[in-house]
Coordinates of C-alpha atoms in Angstrom, one line a residue:
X1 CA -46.7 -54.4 15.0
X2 CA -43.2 -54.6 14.0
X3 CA -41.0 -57.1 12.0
X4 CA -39.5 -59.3 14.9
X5 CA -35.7 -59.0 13.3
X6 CA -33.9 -57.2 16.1
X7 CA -31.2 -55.7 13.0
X8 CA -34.2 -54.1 11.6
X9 CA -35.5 -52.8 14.7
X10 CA -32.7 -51.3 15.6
X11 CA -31.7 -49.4 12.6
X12 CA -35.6 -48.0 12.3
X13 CA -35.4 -47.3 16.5
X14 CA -32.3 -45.2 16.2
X15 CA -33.4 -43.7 12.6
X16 CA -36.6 -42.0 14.2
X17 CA -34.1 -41.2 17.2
X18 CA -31.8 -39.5 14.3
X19 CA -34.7 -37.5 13.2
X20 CA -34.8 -39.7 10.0
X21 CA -38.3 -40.1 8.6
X22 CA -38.7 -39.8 5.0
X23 CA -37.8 -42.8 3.1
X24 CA -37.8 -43.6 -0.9
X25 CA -39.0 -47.2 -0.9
X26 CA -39.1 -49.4 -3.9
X27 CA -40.7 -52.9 -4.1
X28 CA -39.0 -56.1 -3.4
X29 CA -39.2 -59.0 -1.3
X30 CA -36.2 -59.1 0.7
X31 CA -36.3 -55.4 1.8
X32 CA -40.5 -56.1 2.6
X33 CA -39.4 -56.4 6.4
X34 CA -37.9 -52.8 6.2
X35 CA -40.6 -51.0 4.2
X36 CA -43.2 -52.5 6.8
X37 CA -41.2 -51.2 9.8
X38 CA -40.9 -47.7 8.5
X39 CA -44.5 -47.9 7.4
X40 CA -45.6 -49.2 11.1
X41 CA -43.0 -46.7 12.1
X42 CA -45.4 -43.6 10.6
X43 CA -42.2 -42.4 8.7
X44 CA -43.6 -40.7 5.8
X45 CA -42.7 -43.1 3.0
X46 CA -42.7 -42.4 -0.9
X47 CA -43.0 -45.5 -3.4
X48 CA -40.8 -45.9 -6.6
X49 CA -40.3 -48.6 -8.5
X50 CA -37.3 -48.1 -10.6
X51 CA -34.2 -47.9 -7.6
X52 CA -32.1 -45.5 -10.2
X53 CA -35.3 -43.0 -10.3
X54 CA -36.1 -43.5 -6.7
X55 CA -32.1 -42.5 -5.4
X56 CA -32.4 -39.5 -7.4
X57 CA -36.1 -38.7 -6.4
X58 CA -34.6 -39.0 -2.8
X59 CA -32.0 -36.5 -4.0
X60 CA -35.1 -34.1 -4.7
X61 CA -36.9 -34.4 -1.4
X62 CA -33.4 -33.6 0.6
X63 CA -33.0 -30.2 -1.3
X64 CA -37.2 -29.6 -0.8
X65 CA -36.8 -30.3 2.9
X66 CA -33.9 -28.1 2.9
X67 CA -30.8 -30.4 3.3
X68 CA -32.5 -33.0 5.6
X69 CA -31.2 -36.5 5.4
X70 CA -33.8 -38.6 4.1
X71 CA -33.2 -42.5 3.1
X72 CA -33.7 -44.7 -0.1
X73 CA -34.6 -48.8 0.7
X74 CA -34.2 -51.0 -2.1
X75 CA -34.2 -54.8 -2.3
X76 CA -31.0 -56.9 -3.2
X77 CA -29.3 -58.2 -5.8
X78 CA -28.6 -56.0 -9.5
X79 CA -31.3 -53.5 -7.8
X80 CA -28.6 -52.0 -5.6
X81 CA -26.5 -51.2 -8.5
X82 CA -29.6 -48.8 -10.0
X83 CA -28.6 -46.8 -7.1
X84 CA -25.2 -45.8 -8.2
X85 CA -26.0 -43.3 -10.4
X86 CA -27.7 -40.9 -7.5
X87 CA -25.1 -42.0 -4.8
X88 CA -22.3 -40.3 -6.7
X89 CA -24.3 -37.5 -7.4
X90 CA -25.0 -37.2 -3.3
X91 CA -21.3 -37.6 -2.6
X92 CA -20.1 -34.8 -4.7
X93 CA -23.1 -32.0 -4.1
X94 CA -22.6 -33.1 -1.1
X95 CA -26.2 -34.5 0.2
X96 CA -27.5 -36.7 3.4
X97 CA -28.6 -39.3 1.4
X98 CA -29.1 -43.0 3.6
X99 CA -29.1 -45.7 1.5
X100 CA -30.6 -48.7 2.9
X101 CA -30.1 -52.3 0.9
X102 CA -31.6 -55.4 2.2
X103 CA -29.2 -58.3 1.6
X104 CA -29.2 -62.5 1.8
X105 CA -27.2 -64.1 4.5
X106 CA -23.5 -64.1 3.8
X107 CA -22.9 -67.6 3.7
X108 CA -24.8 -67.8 0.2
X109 CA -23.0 -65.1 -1.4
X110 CA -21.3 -66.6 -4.3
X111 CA -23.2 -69.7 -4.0
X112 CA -25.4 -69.9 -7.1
X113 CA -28.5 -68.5 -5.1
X114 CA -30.6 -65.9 -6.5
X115 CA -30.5 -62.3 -6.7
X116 CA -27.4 -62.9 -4.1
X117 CA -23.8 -60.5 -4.6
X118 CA -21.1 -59.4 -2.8
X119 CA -23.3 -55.6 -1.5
X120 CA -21.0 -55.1 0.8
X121 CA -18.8 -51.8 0.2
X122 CA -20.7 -51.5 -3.4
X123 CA -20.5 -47.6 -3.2
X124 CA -17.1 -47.8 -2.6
X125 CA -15.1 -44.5 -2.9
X126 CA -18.8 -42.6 -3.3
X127 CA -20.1 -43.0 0.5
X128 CA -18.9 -41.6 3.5
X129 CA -19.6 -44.6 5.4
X130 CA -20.4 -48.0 5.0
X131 CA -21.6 -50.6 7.3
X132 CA -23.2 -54.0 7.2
X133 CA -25.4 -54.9 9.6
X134 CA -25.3 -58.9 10.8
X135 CA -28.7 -60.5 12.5
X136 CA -27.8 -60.4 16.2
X137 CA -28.2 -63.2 18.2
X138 CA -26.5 -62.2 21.3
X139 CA -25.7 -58.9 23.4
X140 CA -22.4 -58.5 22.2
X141 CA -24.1 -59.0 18.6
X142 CA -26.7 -56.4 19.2
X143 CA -24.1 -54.1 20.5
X144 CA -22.0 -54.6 17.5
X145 CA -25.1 -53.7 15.3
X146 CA -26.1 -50.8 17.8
X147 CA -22.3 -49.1 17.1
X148 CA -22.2 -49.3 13.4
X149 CA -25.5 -47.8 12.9
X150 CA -24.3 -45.1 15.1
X151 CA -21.1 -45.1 13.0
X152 CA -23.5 -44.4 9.8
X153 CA -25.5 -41.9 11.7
X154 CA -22.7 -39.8 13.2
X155 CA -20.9 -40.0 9.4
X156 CA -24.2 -38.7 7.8
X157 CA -24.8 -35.9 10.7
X158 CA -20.9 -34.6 10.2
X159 CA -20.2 -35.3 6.7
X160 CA -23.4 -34.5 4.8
X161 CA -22.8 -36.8 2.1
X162 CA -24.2 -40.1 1.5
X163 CA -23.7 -43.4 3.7
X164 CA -24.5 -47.0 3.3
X165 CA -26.4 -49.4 5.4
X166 CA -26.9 -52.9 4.3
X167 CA -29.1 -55.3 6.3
X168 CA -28.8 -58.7 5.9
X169 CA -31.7 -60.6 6.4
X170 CA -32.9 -64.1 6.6
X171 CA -35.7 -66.3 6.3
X172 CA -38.2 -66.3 7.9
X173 CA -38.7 -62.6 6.9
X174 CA -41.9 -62.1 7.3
X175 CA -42.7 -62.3 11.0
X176 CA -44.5 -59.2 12.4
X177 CA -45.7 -59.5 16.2
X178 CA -42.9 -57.2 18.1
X179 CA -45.3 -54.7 19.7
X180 CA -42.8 -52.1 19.9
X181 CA -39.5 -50.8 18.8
X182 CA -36.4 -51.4 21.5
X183 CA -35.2 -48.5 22.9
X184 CA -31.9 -48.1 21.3
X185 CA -28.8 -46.2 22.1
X186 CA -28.5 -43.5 19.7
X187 CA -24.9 -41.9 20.1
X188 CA -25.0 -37.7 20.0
X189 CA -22.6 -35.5 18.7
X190 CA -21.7 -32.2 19.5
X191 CA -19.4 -29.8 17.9
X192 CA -17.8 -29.9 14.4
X193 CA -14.1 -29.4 12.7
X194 CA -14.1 -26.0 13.8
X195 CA -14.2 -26.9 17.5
X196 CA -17.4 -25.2 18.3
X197 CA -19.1 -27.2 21.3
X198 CA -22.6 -26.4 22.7
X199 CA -23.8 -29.1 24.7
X200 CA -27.3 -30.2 24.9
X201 CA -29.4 -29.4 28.2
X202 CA -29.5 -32.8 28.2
X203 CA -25.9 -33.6 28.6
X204 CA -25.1 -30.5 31.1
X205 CA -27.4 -31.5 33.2
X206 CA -25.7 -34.9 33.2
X207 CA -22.6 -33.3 34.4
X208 CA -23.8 -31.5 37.0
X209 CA -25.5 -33.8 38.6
X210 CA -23.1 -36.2 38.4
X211 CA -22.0 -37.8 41.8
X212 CA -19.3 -40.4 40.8
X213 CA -17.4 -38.6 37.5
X214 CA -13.9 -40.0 36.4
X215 CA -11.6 -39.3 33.6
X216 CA -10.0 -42.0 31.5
X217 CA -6.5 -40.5 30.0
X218 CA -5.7 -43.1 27.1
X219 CA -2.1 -42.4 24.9
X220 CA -1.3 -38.6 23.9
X221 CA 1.7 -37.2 22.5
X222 CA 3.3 -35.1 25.0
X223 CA 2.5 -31.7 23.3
X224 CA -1.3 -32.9 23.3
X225 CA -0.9 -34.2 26.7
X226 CA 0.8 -30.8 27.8
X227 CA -2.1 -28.6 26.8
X228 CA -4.3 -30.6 29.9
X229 CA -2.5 -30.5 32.5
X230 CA -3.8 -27.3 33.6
X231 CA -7.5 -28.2 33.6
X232 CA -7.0 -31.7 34.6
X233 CA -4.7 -30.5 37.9
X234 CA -7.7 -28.1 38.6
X235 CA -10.3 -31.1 38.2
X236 CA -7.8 -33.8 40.2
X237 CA -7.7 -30.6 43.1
X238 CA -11.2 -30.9 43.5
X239 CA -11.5 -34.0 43.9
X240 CA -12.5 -35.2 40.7
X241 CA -11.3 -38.9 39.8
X242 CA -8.7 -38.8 37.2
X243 CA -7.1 -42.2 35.6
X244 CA -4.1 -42.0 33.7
X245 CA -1.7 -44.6 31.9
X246 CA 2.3 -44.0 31.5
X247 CA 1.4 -43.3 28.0
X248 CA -0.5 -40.4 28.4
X249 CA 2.3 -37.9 29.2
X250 CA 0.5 -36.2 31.5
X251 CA 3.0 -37.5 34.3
X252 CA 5.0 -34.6 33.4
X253 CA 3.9 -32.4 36.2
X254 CA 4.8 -33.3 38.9
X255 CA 1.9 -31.8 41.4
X256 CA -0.9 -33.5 38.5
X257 CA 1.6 -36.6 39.4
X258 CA 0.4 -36.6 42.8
X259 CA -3.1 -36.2 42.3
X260 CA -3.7 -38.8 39.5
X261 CA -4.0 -42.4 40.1
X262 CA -1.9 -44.3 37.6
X263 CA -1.6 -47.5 39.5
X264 CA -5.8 -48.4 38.9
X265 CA -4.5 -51.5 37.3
X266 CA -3.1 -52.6 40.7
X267 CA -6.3 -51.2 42.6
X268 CA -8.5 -53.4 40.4
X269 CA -6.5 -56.6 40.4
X270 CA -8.0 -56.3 44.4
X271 CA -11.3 -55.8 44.1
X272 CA -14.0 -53.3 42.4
X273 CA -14.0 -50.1 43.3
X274 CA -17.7 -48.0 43.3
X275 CA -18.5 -48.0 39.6
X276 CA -19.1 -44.0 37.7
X277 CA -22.1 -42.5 36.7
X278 CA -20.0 -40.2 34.3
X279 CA -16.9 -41.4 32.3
X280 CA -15.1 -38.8 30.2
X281 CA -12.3 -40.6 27.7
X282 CA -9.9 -38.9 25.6
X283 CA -6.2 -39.8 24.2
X284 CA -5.8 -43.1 22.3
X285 CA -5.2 -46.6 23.5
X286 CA -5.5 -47.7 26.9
X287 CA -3.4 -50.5 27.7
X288 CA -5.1 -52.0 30.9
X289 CA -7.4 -54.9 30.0
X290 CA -8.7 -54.7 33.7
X291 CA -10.3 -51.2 33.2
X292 CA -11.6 -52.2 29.8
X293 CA -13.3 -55.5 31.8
X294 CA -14.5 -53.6 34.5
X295 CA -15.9 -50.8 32.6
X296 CA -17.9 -53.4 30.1
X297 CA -19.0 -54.8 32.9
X298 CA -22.4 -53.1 33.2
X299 CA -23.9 -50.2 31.1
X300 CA -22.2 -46.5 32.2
X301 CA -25.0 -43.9 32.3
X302 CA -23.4 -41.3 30.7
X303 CA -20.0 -42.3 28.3
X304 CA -18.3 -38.6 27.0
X305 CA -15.7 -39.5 24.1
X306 CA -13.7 -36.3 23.0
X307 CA -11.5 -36.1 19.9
X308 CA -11.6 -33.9 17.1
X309 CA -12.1 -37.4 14.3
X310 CA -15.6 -38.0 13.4
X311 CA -15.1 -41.9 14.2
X312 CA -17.3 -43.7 16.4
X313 CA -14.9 -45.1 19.3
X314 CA -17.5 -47.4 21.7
X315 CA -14.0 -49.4 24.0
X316 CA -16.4 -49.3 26.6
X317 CA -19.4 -50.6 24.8
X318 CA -21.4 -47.6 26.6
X319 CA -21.1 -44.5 24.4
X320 CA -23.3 -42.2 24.8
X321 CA -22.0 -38.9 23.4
X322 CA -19.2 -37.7 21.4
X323 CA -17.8 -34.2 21.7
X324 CA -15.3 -33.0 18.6
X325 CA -12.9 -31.0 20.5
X326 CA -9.8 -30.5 21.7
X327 CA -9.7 -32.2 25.1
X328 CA -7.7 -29.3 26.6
X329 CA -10.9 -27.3 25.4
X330 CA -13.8 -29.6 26.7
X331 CA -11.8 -30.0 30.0
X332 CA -12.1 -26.4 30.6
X333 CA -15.9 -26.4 30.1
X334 CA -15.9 -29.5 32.7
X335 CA -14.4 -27.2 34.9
X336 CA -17.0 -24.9 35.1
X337 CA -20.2 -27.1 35.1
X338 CA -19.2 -30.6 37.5
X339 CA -20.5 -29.9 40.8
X340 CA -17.4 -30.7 42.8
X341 CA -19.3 -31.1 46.2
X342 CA -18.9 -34.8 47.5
X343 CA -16.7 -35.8 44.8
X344 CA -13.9 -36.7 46.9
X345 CA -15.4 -39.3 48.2
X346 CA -15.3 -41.2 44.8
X347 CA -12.2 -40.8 44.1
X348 CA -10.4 -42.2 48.5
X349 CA -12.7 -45.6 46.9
X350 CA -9.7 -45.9 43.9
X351 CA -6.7 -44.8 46.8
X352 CA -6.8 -48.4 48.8
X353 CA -2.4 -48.9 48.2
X354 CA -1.3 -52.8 47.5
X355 CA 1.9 -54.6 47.6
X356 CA 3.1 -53.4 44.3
X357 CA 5.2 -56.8 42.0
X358 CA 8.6 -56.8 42.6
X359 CA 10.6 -55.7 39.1
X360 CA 14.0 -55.1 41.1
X361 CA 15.8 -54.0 36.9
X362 CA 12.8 -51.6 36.4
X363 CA 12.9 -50.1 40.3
X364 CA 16.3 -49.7 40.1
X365 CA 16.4 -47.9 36.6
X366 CA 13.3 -45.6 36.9
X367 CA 14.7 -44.9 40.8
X368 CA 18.2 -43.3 38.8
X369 CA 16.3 -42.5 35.6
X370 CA 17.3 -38.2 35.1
X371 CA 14.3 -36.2 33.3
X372 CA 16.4 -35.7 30.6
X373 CA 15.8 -39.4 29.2
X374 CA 13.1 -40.0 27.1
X375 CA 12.0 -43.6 27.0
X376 CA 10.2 -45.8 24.3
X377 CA 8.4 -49.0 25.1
X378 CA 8.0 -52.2 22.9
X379 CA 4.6 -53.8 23.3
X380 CA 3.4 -56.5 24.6
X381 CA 4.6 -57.6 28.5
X382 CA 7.3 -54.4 28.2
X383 CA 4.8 -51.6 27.9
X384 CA 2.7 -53.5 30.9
X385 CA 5.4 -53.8 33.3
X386 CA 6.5 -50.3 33.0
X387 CA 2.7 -49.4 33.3
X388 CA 2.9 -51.2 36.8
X389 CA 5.5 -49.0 38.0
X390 CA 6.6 -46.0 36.1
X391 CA 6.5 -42.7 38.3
X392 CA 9.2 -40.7 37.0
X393 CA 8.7 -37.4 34.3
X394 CA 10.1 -38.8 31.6
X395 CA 8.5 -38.3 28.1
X396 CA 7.2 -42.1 27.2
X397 CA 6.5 -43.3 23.3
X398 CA 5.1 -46.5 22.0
X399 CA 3.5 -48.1 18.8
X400 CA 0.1 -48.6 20.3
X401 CA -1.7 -47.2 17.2
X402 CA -2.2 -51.1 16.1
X403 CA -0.3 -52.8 19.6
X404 CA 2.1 -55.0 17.0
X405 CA 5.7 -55.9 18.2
X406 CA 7.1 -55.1 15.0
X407 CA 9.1 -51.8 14.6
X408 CA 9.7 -51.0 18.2
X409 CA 13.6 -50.7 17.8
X410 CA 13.0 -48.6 14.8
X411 CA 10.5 -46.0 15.7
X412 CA 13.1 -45.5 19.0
X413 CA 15.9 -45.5 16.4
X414 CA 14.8 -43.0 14.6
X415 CA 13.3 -40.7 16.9
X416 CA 17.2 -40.6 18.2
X417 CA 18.2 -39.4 15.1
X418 CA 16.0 -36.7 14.6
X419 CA 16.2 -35.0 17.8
X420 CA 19.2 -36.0 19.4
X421 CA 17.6 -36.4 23.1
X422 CA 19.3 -39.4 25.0
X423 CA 17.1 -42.0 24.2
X424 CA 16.1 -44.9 26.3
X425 CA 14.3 -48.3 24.8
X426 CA 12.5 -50.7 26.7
X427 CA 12.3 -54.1 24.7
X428 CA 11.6 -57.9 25.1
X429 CA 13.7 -60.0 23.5
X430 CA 11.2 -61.4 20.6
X431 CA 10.2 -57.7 19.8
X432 CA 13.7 -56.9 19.7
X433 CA 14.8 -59.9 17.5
X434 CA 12.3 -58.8 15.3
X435 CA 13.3 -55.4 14.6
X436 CA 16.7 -56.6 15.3
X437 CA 17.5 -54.0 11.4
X438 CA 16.5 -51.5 13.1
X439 CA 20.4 -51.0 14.0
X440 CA 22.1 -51.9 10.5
X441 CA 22.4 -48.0 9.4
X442 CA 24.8 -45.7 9.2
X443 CA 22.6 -44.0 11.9
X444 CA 23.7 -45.9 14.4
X445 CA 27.6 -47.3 13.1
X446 CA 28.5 -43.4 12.3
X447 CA 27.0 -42.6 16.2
X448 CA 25.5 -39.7 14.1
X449 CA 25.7 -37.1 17.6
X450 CA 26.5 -36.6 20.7
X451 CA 23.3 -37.9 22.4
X452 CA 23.2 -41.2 24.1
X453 CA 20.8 -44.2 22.7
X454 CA 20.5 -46.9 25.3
X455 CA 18.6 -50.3 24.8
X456 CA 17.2 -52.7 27.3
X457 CA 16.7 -55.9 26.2
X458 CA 14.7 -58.0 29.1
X459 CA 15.1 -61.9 27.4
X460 CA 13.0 -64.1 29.2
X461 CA 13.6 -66.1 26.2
X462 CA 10.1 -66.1 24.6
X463 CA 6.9 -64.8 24.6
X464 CA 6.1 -63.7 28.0
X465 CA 2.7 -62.6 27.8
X466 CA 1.5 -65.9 26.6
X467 CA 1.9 -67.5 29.8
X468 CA -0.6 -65.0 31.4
X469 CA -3.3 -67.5 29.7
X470 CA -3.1 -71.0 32.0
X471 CA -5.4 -72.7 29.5
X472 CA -3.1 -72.1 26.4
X473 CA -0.2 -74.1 28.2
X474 CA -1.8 -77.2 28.2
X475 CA -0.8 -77.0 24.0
X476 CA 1.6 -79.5 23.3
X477 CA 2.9 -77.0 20.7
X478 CA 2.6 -73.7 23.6
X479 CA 6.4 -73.7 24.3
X480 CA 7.9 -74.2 20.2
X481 CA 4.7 -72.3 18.5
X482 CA 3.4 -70.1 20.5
X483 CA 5.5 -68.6 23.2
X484 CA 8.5 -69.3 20.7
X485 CA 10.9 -69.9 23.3
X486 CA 14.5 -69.8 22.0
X487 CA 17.9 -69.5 23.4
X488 CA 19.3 -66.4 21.1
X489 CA 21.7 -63.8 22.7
X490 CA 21.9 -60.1 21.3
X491 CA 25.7 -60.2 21.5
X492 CA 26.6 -61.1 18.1
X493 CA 24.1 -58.2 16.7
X494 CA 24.8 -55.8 18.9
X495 CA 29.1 -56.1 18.2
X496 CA 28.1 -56.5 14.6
X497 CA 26.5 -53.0 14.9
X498 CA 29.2 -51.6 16.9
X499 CA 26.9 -51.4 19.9
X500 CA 28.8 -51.6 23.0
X501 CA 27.1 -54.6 24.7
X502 CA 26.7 -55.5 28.0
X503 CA 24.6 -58.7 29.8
X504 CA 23.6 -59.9 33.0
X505 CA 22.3 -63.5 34.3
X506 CA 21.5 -62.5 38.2
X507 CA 21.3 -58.6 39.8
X508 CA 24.9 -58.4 41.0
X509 CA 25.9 -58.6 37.4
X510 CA 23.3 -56.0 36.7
X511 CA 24.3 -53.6 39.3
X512 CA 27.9 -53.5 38.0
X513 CA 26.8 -52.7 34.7
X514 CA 24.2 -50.2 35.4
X515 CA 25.8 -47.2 36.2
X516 CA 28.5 -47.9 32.7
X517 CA 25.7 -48.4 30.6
X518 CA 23.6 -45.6 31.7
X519 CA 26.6 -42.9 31.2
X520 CA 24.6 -40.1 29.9
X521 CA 28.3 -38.3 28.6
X522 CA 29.2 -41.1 26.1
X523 CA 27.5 -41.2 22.9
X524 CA 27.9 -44.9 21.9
X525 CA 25.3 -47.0 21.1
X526 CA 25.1 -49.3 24.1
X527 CA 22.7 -52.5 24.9
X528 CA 21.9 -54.1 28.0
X529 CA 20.6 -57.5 28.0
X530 CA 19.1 -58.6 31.7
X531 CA 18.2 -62.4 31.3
X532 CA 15.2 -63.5 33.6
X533 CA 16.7 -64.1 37.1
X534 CA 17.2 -60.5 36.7
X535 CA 13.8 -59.5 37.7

């Protein structure tokens, strides 16, 4: 029988998944819930008392078994801190040492209430990882506690040095009916920092038997982005379902452009299409929230992440595998092991067209936007309308490491004036306010070269993407605190910047300025500010 904490059930399920099972354990009463799972667990368990001799006896057993992790369970409290000593030692050999601390409930830290301290991050600058694992009490919960002992897991496999797992634990601790371990989802990892992939039996056989595989492209620089095409136009060409955003970059091409659905968002916002058996992510962010809903939904079979970091990314709550790798290189292997046959199919479901929204300023400026422009987006309701109906070549940017609205002019600036490309930002008029510095330099006043920067303010006057939430409006404060709706023009700062401004209240004005402020020849500064009965 096992302890009825689902925390602790988890971490000793995925530990014997790991191939953990040797464990230093020294006497206590808070960690007694652990030490009986990994006894009922038949993990081979050694006993020592003293936690400073018993980290560095662990230490001992690691080089015996010739480098195998093997973990150290102490109780809480000053106890932890006897463990110091052999943790540093573990992080500088470096050795797979798992150090497991049972812990009090976090609301009592500080409180007066024995044997309680602050254990979180203790080992701080001597583990590889640390994590602290809450007592679940609802799925999201348990898949929050699932991913960061997978986090530890994947850090010990990859980095050989030590890692931290602390388990809080409350009363009653001492309940031991659960017949059997849960069978958790233990994430696998293939390949290292020197790209070399082989892939389990296991997980090919995944792939080729796969009947509804798609490909989620999140952000990629374009040189990254550029390295894929070629695998993922000979995937798309056989019929493989390939999702892309704007921010990918792999728009460039323009036959991959004609084989890649980058309008899913719209597809999903009518229904929901056949769910896949195989998803294969790679890139960054991914601005839809519809894809991230609809892939949460239910639990993927098979989840592929490929980057070369040794992070634990779980967006879609279903990870099942990580592959370190280039994703131009793990694209090619796909290439030669999905089956192809049927796949097509799959991919018609995601092709039903819709009545795209009408954006008559963005239709008319990507319909006359040359390949020679490369644009930058501001976050927010900016980089989603674009994502609605961008389908041009141009090279896109945006800050969606952290998806603030700070910096946006900035990072545009100054890409401008360091490769002297005409330049084309996409802004709302708080982000734009806000970064509104970003033109008092001699960067922009001294019109530094001959390449164009243009800036498109859309003022809506406020936050626009607050009023996608219908509950939030009932605020009495929504308007003044948190849409922040104003009445500010550009004008003044743009003239004070010796930007050549230009404005428009209604579409005729905004036809008559478009083709002026797009002039490609002249290298002022110039700013376009399209109020909302503009689009």
């Amino acid at each position: 029988m096992f302890s009825s904490k689902l925390n602790i059930q988890q971490l000793t399920s995925l530990m014997l998944k790991s191939g953990i099972d040797t464990v230093v354990v020294c006497p206590g009463n808070r960690n007694a819930a652990l030490v009986h799972n990994f006894h009922a667990a038949s993990m081979t368990c050694y006993e020592v008392t003293d936690e400073r001799s018993a980290g560095f006896f662990a230490l001992g057993l690691i080089e015996a078994n010739g480098g195998k992790p093997v973990a150290v369970c102490c109780t809480s409290g000053s106890a932890v801190l006897n463990l110091a000593p052999s943790v540093s030692e573990a992080f500088y050999r470096p050795l797979p040492l798992m150090v497991i601390t049972a812990d009090r409930p976090e609301m009592w830290i500080g409180q007066m209430d024995g044997q309680t301290m602050d254990q979180t991050n203790v080992f701080s600058g001597f583990v590889n990882k640390s994590v602290s694992l809450p007592e679940p009490s609802n799925e999201d919960e348990r898949w929050y506690c699932n991913r960061l002992i997978n986090e530890a897991l994947v850090s010990l496999r990859l980095t050989r040095g030590p890692v931290h797992v602390n388990v809080r634990i409350s009363e009653p601790m001492f309940d031991f009916s659960s017949r059997e371990l849960p069978d958790e989802r233990l994430v696998s990892v293939y390949g290292d920092s020197c790209g070399d992939v082989r892939l389990s039996d296991r997980l090919t056989d995944v792939i080729k038997t796969s009947s509804r595989p798609m490909i989620l492209v999140g952000q990629m620089l374009p040189e990254t982005a550029s390295t894929c095409v070629r695998a993922l136009k000979k995937l798309a060409e056989r019929g493989v379902l390939i999702l892309a955003e704007t921010l990918s970059n792999v728009h460039v091409d323009d036959e991959l452009r004609q084989l890649v659905r980058y309008d899913f968002d719209d597809v999903l916002s009518h229904g929901e299409p056949a769910r896949p058996d195989l998803l294969i992510t790679f890139g960054g962010h991914v601005v839809s929230k519809r894809i991230k809903a609809y892939l949460r939904k239910e639990t993927i079979k098979c989840h592929i992440h490929v980057d070369k970091n040794s992070n634990v990314v779980d967006t879609y709550m279903s990870l099942t595998d990580k592959v370190m790798s280039e994703p131009s290189d793990f694209l090619d292997l796909l290439c030669d092991l999905l089956p192809f046959d049927g796949l097509d199919d799959y991919r018609k479901s995601w092709s039903a067209t819709h009545v795209k929204e009408d954006m008559p300023v963005l239709s008319r400026l990507f319909g006359e936007l040359s390949d020679e422009w490369t644009l930058h987006l501001a976050n927010s309701s900016t980089v989603r309308k674009v994502q609605r109906i961008f389908n041009n070549k141009n090279t896109v940017y945006c800050n969606r490491g952290i998806n603030g609205i700070e910096g946006s002019v900035s990072s545009a600036v100054g890409f401008w004036a360091g490769t002297k490309k005409p330049t084309l930002l996409i802004v709302g008029d708080l982000s734009f306010f806000y970064d509104q510095n970003a033109l008092w330099n001699n960067y922009v006043r001294a019109k530094i070269h001959d390449a164009p920067l243009r800036i498109l303010i859309i003022n809506n006057g406020g936050g626009e993407i607050f009023y996608n939430f219908p509950s939030l409006r009932e605020s009495p404060c929504f308007d003044r605190c948190v849409v922040a709706s104003h009445d500010t023009s550009a004008k003044g700062i743009a003239e004070e910047c010796g930007c050549i401004y230009y404005k428009a209240t209604d579409i005729l004005e905004f036809e008559r300025c478009f083709y002026d402020f797009m002039n490609v020849k002249s290298k002022d500064v110039r700013i376009f500010e399209v109020f909302s009965k503009c689009y």
